[in-house]
Structures are given as structure tokens and as C-alpha cells.
PDB file of C-alpha atoms in Angstrom:
ATOM      1  CA  UNK A   1    -211.717  24.823 -21.086  1.00 33.00           C
ATOM      2  CA  UNK A   2    -211.327  21.087 -21.071  1.00 32.00           C
ATOM      3  CA  UNK A   3    -214.901  19.538 -19.613  1.00 35.00           C
ATOM      4  CA  UNK A   4    -216.028  16.750 -20.127  1.00 35.00           C
ATOM      5  CA  UNK A   5    -216.642  14.205 -23.321  1.00 36.00           C
ATOM      6  CA  UNK A   6    -220.005  15.297 -23.141  1.00 37.00           C
ATOM      7  CA  UNK A   7    -219.523  19.020 -22.346  1.00 37.00           C
ATOM      8  CA  UNK A   8    -220.936  22.296 -23.348  1.00 41.00           C
ATOM      9  CA  UNK A   9    -217.899  25.096 -23.411  1.00 39.00           C
ATOM     10  CA  UNK A  10    -218.896  27.740 -20.866  1.00 41.00           C
ATOM     11  CA  UNK A  11    -216.080  29.845 -19.729  1.00 37.00           C
ATOM     12  CA  UNK A  12    -215.160  33.047 -21.486  1.00 37.00           C
ATOM     13  CA  UNK A  13    -211.782  34.992 -21.710  1.00 34.00           C
ATOM     14  CA  UNK A  14    -211.693  35.437 -18.053  1.00 43.00           C
ATOM     15  CA  UNK A  15    -211.018  31.878 -17.251  1.00 43.00           C
ATOM     16  CA  UNK A  16    -207.889  30.685 -15.777  1.00 42.00           C
ATOM     17  CA  UNK A  17    -206.806  27.419 -17.120  1.00 38.00           C
ATOM     18  CA  UNK A  18    -204.538  24.949 -14.610  1.00 41.00           C
ATOM     19  CA  UNK A  19    -203.365  21.948 -15.130  1.00 36.00           C
ATOM     20  CA  UNK A  20    -203.158  19.283 -12.614  1.00 40.00           C
ATOM     21  CA  UNK A  21    -202.657  15.307 -12.924  1.00 37.00           C
ATOM     22  CA  UNK A  22    -205.628  13.681 -10.791  1.00 45.00           C
ATOM     23  CA  UNK A  23    -208.587  13.453 -12.731  1.00 51.00           C
ATOM     24  CA  UNK A  24    -210.728  12.262  -9.756  1.00 60.00           C
ATOM     25  CA  UNK A  25    -210.024  14.705  -7.266  1.00 64.00           C
ATOM     26  CA  UNK A  26    -212.713  17.202  -5.384  1.00 70.00           C
ATOM     27  CA  UNK A  27    -212.218  20.920  -6.093  1.00 69.00           C
ATOM     28  CA  UNK A  28    -210.102  22.571  -3.356  1.00 70.00           C
ATOM     29  CA  UNK A  29    -213.171  24.729  -2.093  1.00 70.00           C
ATOM     30  CA  UNK A  30    -210.055  26.050  -0.120  1.00 67.00           C
ATOM     31  CA  UNK A  31    -208.551  27.689  -3.163  1.00 71.00           C
ATOM     32  CA  UNK A  32    -211.558  30.475  -2.985  1.00 67.00           C
ATOM     33  CA  UNK A  33    -212.528  33.011  -0.295  1.00 67.00           C
ATOM     34  CA  UNK A  34    -213.678  30.389   2.717  1.00 66.00           C
ATOM     35  CA  UNK A  35    -217.513  30.351   2.088  1.00 78.00           C
ATOM     36  CA  UNK A  36    -218.050  31.286  -0.880  1.00 91.00           C
ATOM     37  CA  UNK A  37    -218.702  28.472  -2.793  1.00 94.00           C
ATOM     38  CA  UNK A  38    -222.726  27.749  -2.747  1.00 96.00           C
ATOM     39  CA  UNK A  39    -223.008  24.992  -5.008  1.00 96.00           C
ATOM     40  CA  UNK A  40    -221.219  21.844  -6.372  1.00 95.00           C
ATOM     41  CA  UNK A  41    -221.955  18.850  -7.905  1.00 96.00           C
ATOM     42  CA  UNK A  42    -220.287  15.548 -10.902  1.00 95.00           C
ATOM     43  CA  UNK A  43    -221.721  16.662 -14.016  1.00 94.00           C
ATOM     44  CA  UNK A  44    -220.906  15.211 -17.829  1.00 91.00           C
ATOM     45  CA  UNK A  45    -220.810  11.780 -18.573  1.00 91.00           C
ATOM     46  CA  UNK A  46    -220.796  10.517 -14.929  1.00 92.00           C
ATOM     47  CA  UNK A  47    -224.136  12.345 -14.355  1.00 94.00           C
ATOM     48  CA  UNK A  48    -225.582  11.315 -17.866  1.00 95.00           C
ATOM     49  CA  UNK A  49    -224.259   7.282 -17.148  1.00 92.00           C
ATOM     50  CA  UNK A  50    -222.333   7.521 -20.100  1.00 90.00           C
ATOM     51  CA  UNK A  51    -218.431   7.080 -18.297  1.00 83.00           C
ATOM     52  CA  UNK A  52    -216.552   4.377 -19.084  1.00 77.00           C
ATOM     53  CA  UNK A  53    -213.161   2.967 -17.716  1.00 73.00           C
ATOM     54  CA  UNK A  54    -210.574   6.184 -19.143  1.00 72.00           C
ATOM     55  CA  UNK A  55    -213.721   8.866 -18.197  1.00 76.00           C
ATOM     56  CA  UNK A  56    -212.611  11.876 -16.036  1.00 83.00           C
ATOM     57  CA  UNK A  57    -214.981  13.134 -13.243  1.00 88.00           C
ATOM     58  CA  UNK A  58    -216.004  16.525 -14.426  1.00 91.00           C
ATOM     59  CA  UNK A  59    -217.542  18.925 -11.687  1.00 94.00           C
ATOM     60  CA  UNK A  60    -219.395  22.376 -12.216  1.00 95.00           C
ATOM     61  CA  UNK A  61    -219.647  24.528  -9.281  1.00 95.00           C
ATOM     62  CA  UNK A  62    -220.868  28.192  -8.451  1.00 96.00           C
ATOM     63  CA  UNK A  63    -219.513  30.518  -6.221  1.00 95.00           C
ATOM     64  CA  UNK A  64    -219.521  34.139  -4.954  1.00 95.00           C
ATOM     65  CA  UNK A  65    -217.615  36.654  -5.020  1.00 93.00           C
ATOM     66  CA  UNK A  66    -217.336  38.896  -1.986  1.00 92.00           C
ATOM     67  CA  UNK A  67    -219.556  42.029  -2.991  1.00 93.00           C
ATOM     68  CA  UNK A  68    -216.699  45.055  -2.019  1.00 91.00           C
ATOM     69  CA  UNK A  69    -214.860  42.733  -4.414  1.00 90.00           C
ATOM     70  CA  UNK A  70    -217.060  44.025  -7.436  1.00 91.00           C
ATOM     71  CA  UNK A  71    -217.060  47.646  -6.667  1.00 89.00           C
ATOM     72  CA  UNK A  72    -213.247  48.968  -7.215  1.00 86.00           C
ATOM     73  CA  UNK A  73    -210.952  49.402 -10.077  1.00 87.00           C
ATOM     74  CA  UNK A  74    -210.029  45.421 -11.031  1.00 88.00           C
ATOM     75  CA  UNK A  75    -213.351  43.271 -10.572  1.00 87.00           C
ATOM     76  CA  UNK A  76    -212.236  39.014  -9.474  1.00 88.00           C
ATOM     77  CA  UNK A  77    -212.593  36.685 -12.810  1.00 89.00           C
ATOM     78  CA  UNK A  78    -215.927  35.586 -12.786  1.00 93.00           C
ATOM     79  CA  UNK A  79    -214.898  31.970 -14.144  1.00 92.00           C
ATOM     80  CA  UNK A  80    -212.189  29.425 -12.651  1.00 89.00           C
ATOM     81  CA  UNK A  81    -211.369  26.706 -14.544  1.00 89.00           C
ATOM     82  CA  UNK A  82    -208.901  23.420 -14.245  1.00 85.00           C
ATOM     83  CA  UNK A  83    -208.096  20.558 -16.199  1.00 82.00           C
ATOM     84  CA  UNK A  84    -207.407  17.452 -15.325  1.00 74.00           C
ATOM     85  CA  UNK A  85    -209.289  17.132 -13.121  1.00 75.00           C
ATOM     86  CA  UNK A  86    -211.932  18.896 -14.617  1.00 86.00           C
ATOM     87  CA  UNK A  87    -213.640  21.804 -12.875  1.00 90.00           C
ATOM     88  CA  UNK A  88    -215.554  24.960 -13.834  1.00 93.00           C
ATOM     89  CA  UNK A  89    -216.730  27.606 -10.897  1.00 94.00           C
ATOM     90  CA  UNK A  90    -218.653  30.517 -12.252  1.00 95.00           C
ATOM     91  CA  UNK A  91    -219.655  33.624 -10.098  1.00 96.00           C
ATOM     92  CA  UNK A  92    -223.309  33.119  -9.354  1.00 97.00           C
ATOM     93  CA  UNK A  93    -224.140  36.270 -11.476  1.00 97.00           C
ATOM     94  CA  UNK A  94    -222.575  34.622 -14.422  1.00 97.00           C
ATOM     95  CA  UNK A  95    -223.937  31.640 -13.648  1.00 97.00           C
ATOM     96  CA  UNK A  96    -227.481  33.263 -13.541  1.00 98.00           C
ATOM     97  CA  UNK A  97    -227.007  34.860 -16.903  1.00 98.00           C
ATOM     98  CA  UNK A  98    -225.917  31.674 -18.523  1.00 97.00           C
ATOM     99  CA  UNK A  99    -229.003  29.673 -16.983  1.00 97.00           C
ATOM    100  CA  UNK A 100    -230.552  32.214 -18.538  1.00 97.00           C
ATOM    101  CA  UNK A 101    -229.624  32.073 -21.589  1.00 96.00           C
ATOM    102  CA  UNK A 102    -230.513  28.466 -21.843  1.00 96.00           C
ATOM    103  CA  UNK A 103    -227.105  27.347 -21.690  1.00 96.00           C
ATOM    104  CA  UNK A 104    -227.070  23.140 -21.186  1.00 95.00           C
ATOM    105  CA  UNK A 105    -223.996  23.139 -19.523  1.00 92.00           C
ATOM    106  CA  UNK A 106    -224.912  25.764 -16.544  1.00 93.00           C
ATOM    107  CA  UNK A 107    -228.285  24.408 -16.227  1.00 95.00           C
ATOM    108  CA  UNK A 108    -226.906  21.578 -15.454  1.00 96.00           C
ATOM    109  CA  UNK A 109    -225.974  22.239 -11.911  1.00 97.00           C
ATOM    110  CA  UNK A 110    -229.194  23.170 -10.841  1.00 98.00           C
ATOM    111  CA  UNK A 111    -230.751  19.852 -12.212  1.00 97.00           C
ATOM    112  CA  UNK A 112    -228.118  17.308 -10.871  1.00 97.00           C
ATOM    113  CA  UNK A 113    -229.301  14.506  -8.636  1.00 96.00           C
ATOM    114  CA  UNK A 114    -229.232  14.936  -4.906  1.00 96.00           C
ATOM    115  CA  UNK A 115    -226.135  12.043  -4.786  1.00 95.00           C
ATOM    116  CA  UNK A 116    -224.092  14.321  -7.205  1.00 96.00           C
ATOM    117  CA  UNK A 117    -224.180  17.252  -5.234  1.00 96.00           C
ATOM    118  CA  UNK A 118    -220.436  17.664  -3.067  1.00 94.00           C
ATOM    119  CA  UNK A 119    -221.622  20.928  -1.928  1.00 94.00           C
ATOM    120  CA  UNK A 120    -224.691  22.867  -1.429  1.00 96.00           C
ATOM    121  CA  UNK A 121    -225.902  25.647   1.018  1.00 96.00           C
ATOM    122  CA  UNK A 122    -229.053  27.681   1.818  1.00 97.00           C
ATOM    123  CA  UNK A 123    -228.255  30.059  -1.248  1.00 98.00           C
ATOM    124  CA  UNK A 124    -227.822  27.101  -3.149  1.00 98.00           C
ATOM    125  CA  UNK A 125    -231.005  25.564  -2.513  1.00 98.00           C
ATOM    126  CA  UNK A 126    -232.278  29.315  -3.624  1.00 98.00           C
ATOM    127  CA  UNK A 127    -230.897  28.874  -6.811  1.00 98.00           C
ATOM    128  CA  UNK A 128    -231.541  25.133  -7.245  1.00 98.00           C
ATOM    129  CA  UNK A 129    -235.801  26.316  -6.312  1.00 98.00           C
ATOM    130  CA  UNK A 130    -235.606  28.951  -8.903  1.00 97.00           C
ATOM    131  CA  UNK A 131    -234.434  26.875 -11.757  1.00 97.00           C
ATOM    132  CA  UNK A 132    -236.985  26.963 -13.417  1.00 97.00           C
ATOM    133  CA  UNK A 133    -237.709  30.463 -12.908  1.00 97.00           C
ATOM    134  CA  UNK A 134    -234.633  30.557 -15.743  1.00 98.00           C
ATOM    135  CA  UNK A 135    -236.206  29.123 -18.544  1.00 98.00           C
ATOM    136  CA  UNK A 136    -237.697  30.520 -21.237  1.00 98.00           C
ATOM    137  CA  UNK A 137    -238.909  28.697 -24.816  1.00 98.00           C
ATOM    138  CA  UNK A 138    -237.549  30.541 -27.250  1.00 98.00           C
ATOM    139  CA  UNK A 139    -233.931  30.182 -25.671  1.00 97.00           C
ATOM    140  CA  UNK A 140    -233.907  26.363 -24.539  1.00 98.00           C
ATOM    141  CA  UNK A 141    -234.866  25.716 -27.806  1.00 97.00           C
ATOM    142  CA  UNK A 142    -232.133  27.705 -29.724  1.00 97.00           C
ATOM    143  CA  UNK A 143    -229.410  26.465 -27.381  1.00 97.00           C
ATOM    144  CA  UNK A 144    -230.408  22.926 -26.795  1.00 97.00           C
ATOM    145  CA  UNK A 145    -230.878  22.345 -31.106  1.00 95.00           C
ATOM    146  CA  UNK A 146    -228.301  24.937 -31.739  1.00 93.00           C
ATOM    147  CA  UNK A 147    -225.816  23.176 -29.813  1.00 94.00           C
ATOM    148  CA  UNK A 148    -226.703  20.109 -31.309  1.00 94.00           C
ATOM    149  CA  UNK A 149    -226.381  21.976 -34.384  1.00 94.00           C
ATOM    150  CA  UNK A 150    -223.179  22.694 -34.447  1.00 90.00           C
ATOM    151  CA  UNK A 151    -222.171  19.420 -33.054  1.00 89.00           C
ATOM    152  CA  UNK A 152    -223.792  18.193 -36.340  1.00 93.00           C
ATOM    153  CA  UNK A 153    -221.841  20.201 -38.283  1.00 92.00           C
ATOM    154  CA  UNK A 154    -218.786  19.167 -37.365  1.00 88.00           C
ATOM    155  CA  UNK A 155    -219.369  15.390 -37.712  1.00 91.00           C
ATOM    156  CA  UNK A 156    -220.058  16.196 -41.273  1.00 90.00           C
ATOM    157  CA  UNK A 157    -216.685  18.330 -42.023  1.00 89.00           C
ATOM    158  CA  UNK A 158    -214.723  15.615 -42.386  1.00 80.00           C
ATOM    159  CA  UNK A 159    -211.967  16.745 -40.403  1.00 85.00           C
ATOM    160  CA  UNK A 160    -208.926  14.006 -40.702  1.00 88.00           C
ATOM    161  CA  UNK A 161    -208.090  14.454 -36.902  1.00 90.00           C
ATOM    162  CA  UNK A 162    -211.222  13.190 -35.646  1.00 90.00           C
ATOM    163  CA  UNK A 163    -210.946   9.531 -34.653  1.00 93.00           C
ATOM    164  CA  UNK A 164    -213.366   7.364 -34.128  1.00 93.00           C
ATOM    165  CA  UNK A 165    -213.573   7.748 -30.500  1.00 91.00           C
ATOM    166  CA  UNK A 166    -214.157  11.651 -31.151  1.00 90.00           C
ATOM    167  CA  UNK A 167    -216.714  10.946 -33.683  1.00 93.00           C
ATOM    168  CA  UNK A 168    -218.813   9.339 -31.645  1.00 93.00           C
ATOM    169  CA  UNK A 169    -218.454  11.253 -28.420  1.00 91.00           C
ATOM    170  CA  UNK A 170    -219.989  14.024 -30.546  1.00 91.00           C
ATOM    171  CA  UNK A 171    -222.403  11.740 -31.724  1.00 95.00           C
ATOM    172  CA  UNK A 172    -223.630  10.963 -28.371  1.00 94.00           C
ATOM    173  CA  UNK A 173    -223.252  14.149 -27.500  1.00 91.00           C
ATOM    174  CA  UNK A 174    -225.887  15.507 -29.828  1.00 95.00           C
ATOM    175  CA  UNK A 175    -228.244  12.847 -29.395  1.00 96.00           C
ATOM    176  CA  UNK A 176    -228.081  13.630 -25.528  1.00 96.00           C
ATOM    177  CA  UNK A 177    -228.598  17.286 -26.402  1.00 96.00           C
ATOM    178  CA  UNK A 178    -231.594  16.809 -29.002  1.00 97.00           C
ATOM    179  CA  UNK A 179    -233.371  14.453 -26.417  1.00 97.00           C
ATOM    180  CA  UNK A 180    -232.443  16.686 -22.792  1.00 97.00           C
ATOM    181  CA  UNK A 181    -233.700  20.167 -24.839  1.00 97.00           C
ATOM    182  CA  UNK A 182    -237.004  18.712 -26.266  1.00 98.00           C
ATOM    183  CA  UNK A 183    -237.827  17.338 -23.133  1.00 98.00           C
ATOM    184  CA  UNK A 184    -237.187  20.894 -21.255  1.00 98.00           C
ATOM    185  CA  UNK A 185    -239.213  22.702 -23.818  1.00 98.00           C
ATOM    186  CA  UNK A 186    -241.954  20.075 -24.018  1.00 98.00           C
ATOM    187  CA  UNK A 187    -241.897  19.131 -20.083  1.00 98.00           C
ATOM    188  CA  UNK A 188    -240.482  22.312 -18.742  1.00 97.00           C
ATOM    189  CA  UNK A 189    -237.765  19.393 -16.717  1.00 97.00           C
ATOM    190  CA  UNK A 190    -234.814  17.987 -17.572  1.00 96.00           C
ATOM    191  CA  UNK A 191    -233.636  14.710 -16.649  1.00 96.00           C
ATOM    192  CA  UNK A 192    -229.568  14.605 -16.428  1.00 96.00           C
ATOM    193  CA  UNK A 193    -229.252  10.834 -15.903  1.00 96.00           C
ATOM    194  CA  UNK A 194    -230.380   9.384 -18.831  1.00 95.00           C
ATOM    195  CA  UNK A 195    -233.230   6.505 -19.117  1.00 93.00           C
ATOM    196  CA  UNK A 196    -230.931   4.630 -21.943  1.00 94.00           C
ATOM    197  CA  UNK A 197    -227.485   5.646 -22.018  1.00 95.00           C
ATOM    198  CA  UNK A 198    -226.766   2.156 -24.092  1.00 96.00           C
ATOM    199  CA  UNK A 199    -229.316   3.949 -27.087  1.00 96.00           C
ATOM    200  CA  UNK A 200    -226.428   7.033 -26.772  1.00 96.00           C
ATOM    201  CA  UNK A 201    -223.284   4.950 -26.908  1.00 95.00           C
ATOM    202  CA  UNK A 202    -225.016   2.932 -29.762  1.00 97.00           C
ATOM    203  CA  UNK A 203    -225.782   6.092 -31.853  1.00 97.00           C
ATOM    204  CA  UNK A 204    -221.903   7.037 -30.946  1.00 96.00           C
ATOM    205  CA  UNK A 205    -220.439   3.797 -32.879  1.00 96.00           C
ATOM    206  CA  UNK A 206    -223.355   4.051 -35.655  1.00 96.00           C
ATOM    207  CA  UNK A 207    -222.635   7.616 -36.331  1.00 96.00           C
ATOM    208  CA  UNK A 208    -218.497   6.833 -36.227  1.00 95.00           C
ATOM    209  CA  UNK A 209    -219.093   3.918 -38.529  1.00 95.00           C
ATOM    210  CA  UNK A 210    -221.016   6.400 -40.690  1.00 94.00           C
ATOM    211  CA  UNK A 211    -220.983   9.806 -39.684  1.00 92.00           C
ATOM    212  CA  UNK A 212    -223.962  10.372 -42.565  1.00 93.00           C
ATOM    213  CA  UNK A 213    -225.977   8.322 -40.196  1.00 94.00           C
ATOM    214  CA  UNK A 214    -226.412  11.146 -38.331  1.00 95.00           C
ATOM    215  CA  UNK A 215    -228.887  13.427 -41.280  1.00 96.00           C
ATOM    216  CA  UNK A 216    -231.961  11.479 -40.165  1.00 97.00           C
ATOM    217  CA  UNK A 217    -231.892  11.739 -36.764  1.00 97.00           C
ATOM    218  CA  UNK A 218    -231.492  15.811 -37.316  1.00 96.00           C
ATOM    219  CA  UNK A 219    -234.045  16.118 -39.474  1.00 97.00           C
ATOM    220  CA  UNK A 220    -235.874  14.346 -36.856  1.00 97.00           C
ATOM    221  CA  UNK A 221    -234.627  16.679 -34.148  1.00 97.00           C
ATOM    222  CA  UNK A 222    -235.735  19.829 -35.683  1.00 96.00           C
ATOM    223  CA  UNK A 223    -239.049  18.054 -36.627  1.00 97.00           C
ATOM    224  CA  UNK A 224    -239.791  17.421 -33.441  1.00 96.00           C
ATOM    225  CA  UNK A 225    -239.244  20.988 -32.034  1.00 97.00           C
ATOM    226  CA  UNK A 226    -240.789  22.578 -34.781  1.00 96.00           C
ATOM    227  CA  UNK A 227    -243.971  20.464 -33.944  1.00 97.00           C
ATOM    228  CA  UNK A 228    -244.180  20.859 -30.231  1.00 97.00           C
ATOM    229  CA  UNK A 229    -245.902  22.656 -27.816  1.00 97.00           C
ATOM    230  CA  UNK A 230    -243.790  24.497 -25.497  1.00 98.00           C
ATOM    231  CA  UNK A 231    -245.291  24.456 -21.942  1.00 98.00           C
ATOM    232  CA  UNK A 232    -242.442  27.310 -21.206  1.00 98.00           C
ATOM    233  CA  UNK A 233    -243.136  31.002 -21.289  1.00 98.00           C
ATOM    234  CA  UNK A 234    -241.459  33.332 -23.736  1.00 98.00           C
ATOM    235  CA  UNK A 235    -239.112  35.297 -21.904  1.00 98.00           C
ATOM    236  CA  UNK A 236    -237.521  33.883 -18.249  1.00 98.00           C
ATOM    237  CA  UNK A 237    -238.162  34.970 -15.031  1.00 98.00           C
ATOM    238  CA  UNK A 238    -235.371  37.608 -14.546  1.00 98.00           C
ATOM    239  CA  UNK A 239    -236.809  39.333 -11.496  1.00 98.00           C
ATOM    240  CA  UNK A 240    -236.721  36.517 -10.103  1.00 98.00           C
ATOM    241  CA  UNK A 241    -233.027  35.536 -10.533  1.00 98.00           C
ATOM    242  CA  UNK A 242    -231.807  39.506 -10.160  1.00 98.00           C
ATOM    243  CA  UNK A 243    -233.477  38.650  -6.919  1.00 98.00           C
ATOM    244  CA  UNK A 244    -231.821  36.069  -5.732  1.00 98.00           C
ATOM    245  CA  UNK A 245    -228.414  37.524  -7.394  1.00 98.00           C
ATOM    246  CA  UNK A 246    -228.944  40.673  -5.146  1.00 98.00           C
ATOM    247  CA  UNK A 247    -229.299  38.376  -1.668  1.00 98.00           C
ATOM    248  CA  UNK A 248    -225.912  36.913  -2.515  1.00 97.00           C
ATOM    249  CA  UNK A 249    -224.653  40.253  -2.813  1.00 97.00           C
ATOM    250  CA  UNK A 250    -225.923  41.142   0.594  1.00 96.00           C
ATOM    251  CA  UNK A 251    -224.967  38.088   2.167  1.00 96.00           C
ATOM    252  CA  UNK A 252    -221.381  38.528   0.881  1.00 94.00           C
ATOM    253  CA  UNK A 253    -221.318  42.285   1.001  1.00 90.00           C
ATOM    254  CA  UNK A 254    -218.379  42.253   3.524  1.00 75.00           C
ATOM    255  CA  UNK A 255    -216.656  38.836   1.973  1.00 55.00           C
TER     256      UNK A 255
END
């Protein structure tokens, strides 16, 4: 999967990847069954305020598979992915499972500023209204801090193929995950657009010049989470998520 410079991969082996040449083209909603796209918006560096002249515009969306198509021997793919433009669409149940697991990228679709949504439907709005029901303290902690730790290990791997630009990207990614994860963990809300994008860019350049500079930031991040008191429940509201998926299934019973 090719997502933005700042995105977390969320697709599985069922995702089909195609290649296109236009990096800023809206998704072809008609590629799905008519009327099945529930929600779609711009994510990644554009959403965070970190995009530059060469940045791609990344999009994430959610669609509903016709319910009857889920009952046969061969079920439809749960994810559709294209590269250049970078577009990922997850089926409603899959996106709900990812959000329940605290997945940062999947959850992002439910927290975008209004102007970044390119398609919204009543069922999509219902998912947005339920976004806090998907949250739980342990899963948000493990997902955000866990992904940040993955980036930390990559930065210290000294992979000779890593360019200055790639190291800076990983460092920005790490800082954003820590800051947004801590906000979500302690307040129950996440702000997708960064309050200070330049701080994130400066950190990326600093770490690209000396990867060891990431160590004190990561140590402080672990302490921030360890000492924080979460406002989130111990478990997500899976019953509310299940009720929403069943409403989607009822609405799309015959396609």
C-alpha cells in the first residue's frame, strides 16, 4: 500500500493495488456499487498541514458492500487501494474493526475537519457521531505509542537505503503519532490538523541530521503516556459499533 508520507498502513492481503499517474485525483466513486460509498476525505500530510510542493494528496474512504454479496461462497474484498493517486477504501465492517483496535489512520477518517470530507452520507455521519464509542484507553495507548515505537526502531536501524528525506519523514510521523495519541488518550478527542507544523518539520530535520536526537523525545513520550490519566474507558463500546454495522447491512440488504 502507498499512503501519504505521514500515514500508517492499514490494509491486509485482500487489498488490490493499482497504479495511476495523477497524484491529486478524486476517488472514482462509481468504481463501487452505485451509492455504496459512505464517507471519504483527504488525510495524510495535507490534513496535518505538513504537505509541501511535492506531496501527494492522500484519501481514505469507507464503503458498504451489498449485504447479499457477503453471504455467498466468495465474498467481496474488504479494501480497495490505489497508488498515485493514493486512495484507500475500507468496507464498513473492516473500518469499524480497525477503529475499535485504535488504528490511527482508520480512525482519522472519523475526525477530519469538515472541509476535508469529499463525500458524506447519513450512515457516514452516524459513524462520525459514534467515533468516541470506538475508543478505549489500552488500545489507543498501544496503537499510537506502538506505531511511534516502530518508527523509532526504523530511525535507529541505520538502514543505508534511508535518505535524509525518508528519515525526516519517519521522524515527523513519530512526533505526530505521539502528540495526537497523547491528546486522544487524555482528552478523548484528536485534532488532525497540527497546531504547529513547523515544530514537526524542524524535528524531522534535526533527526535526519542526527538520528540519535530521537532518543530523548521517545523517552519523554513514554513517560508522558505512563504518567497520564486517560479519560477513555477500558473497553470500547462494541455494542454501539455492532448496531451501526447492522444498520449499514439493513440499508444495503439488496445492494
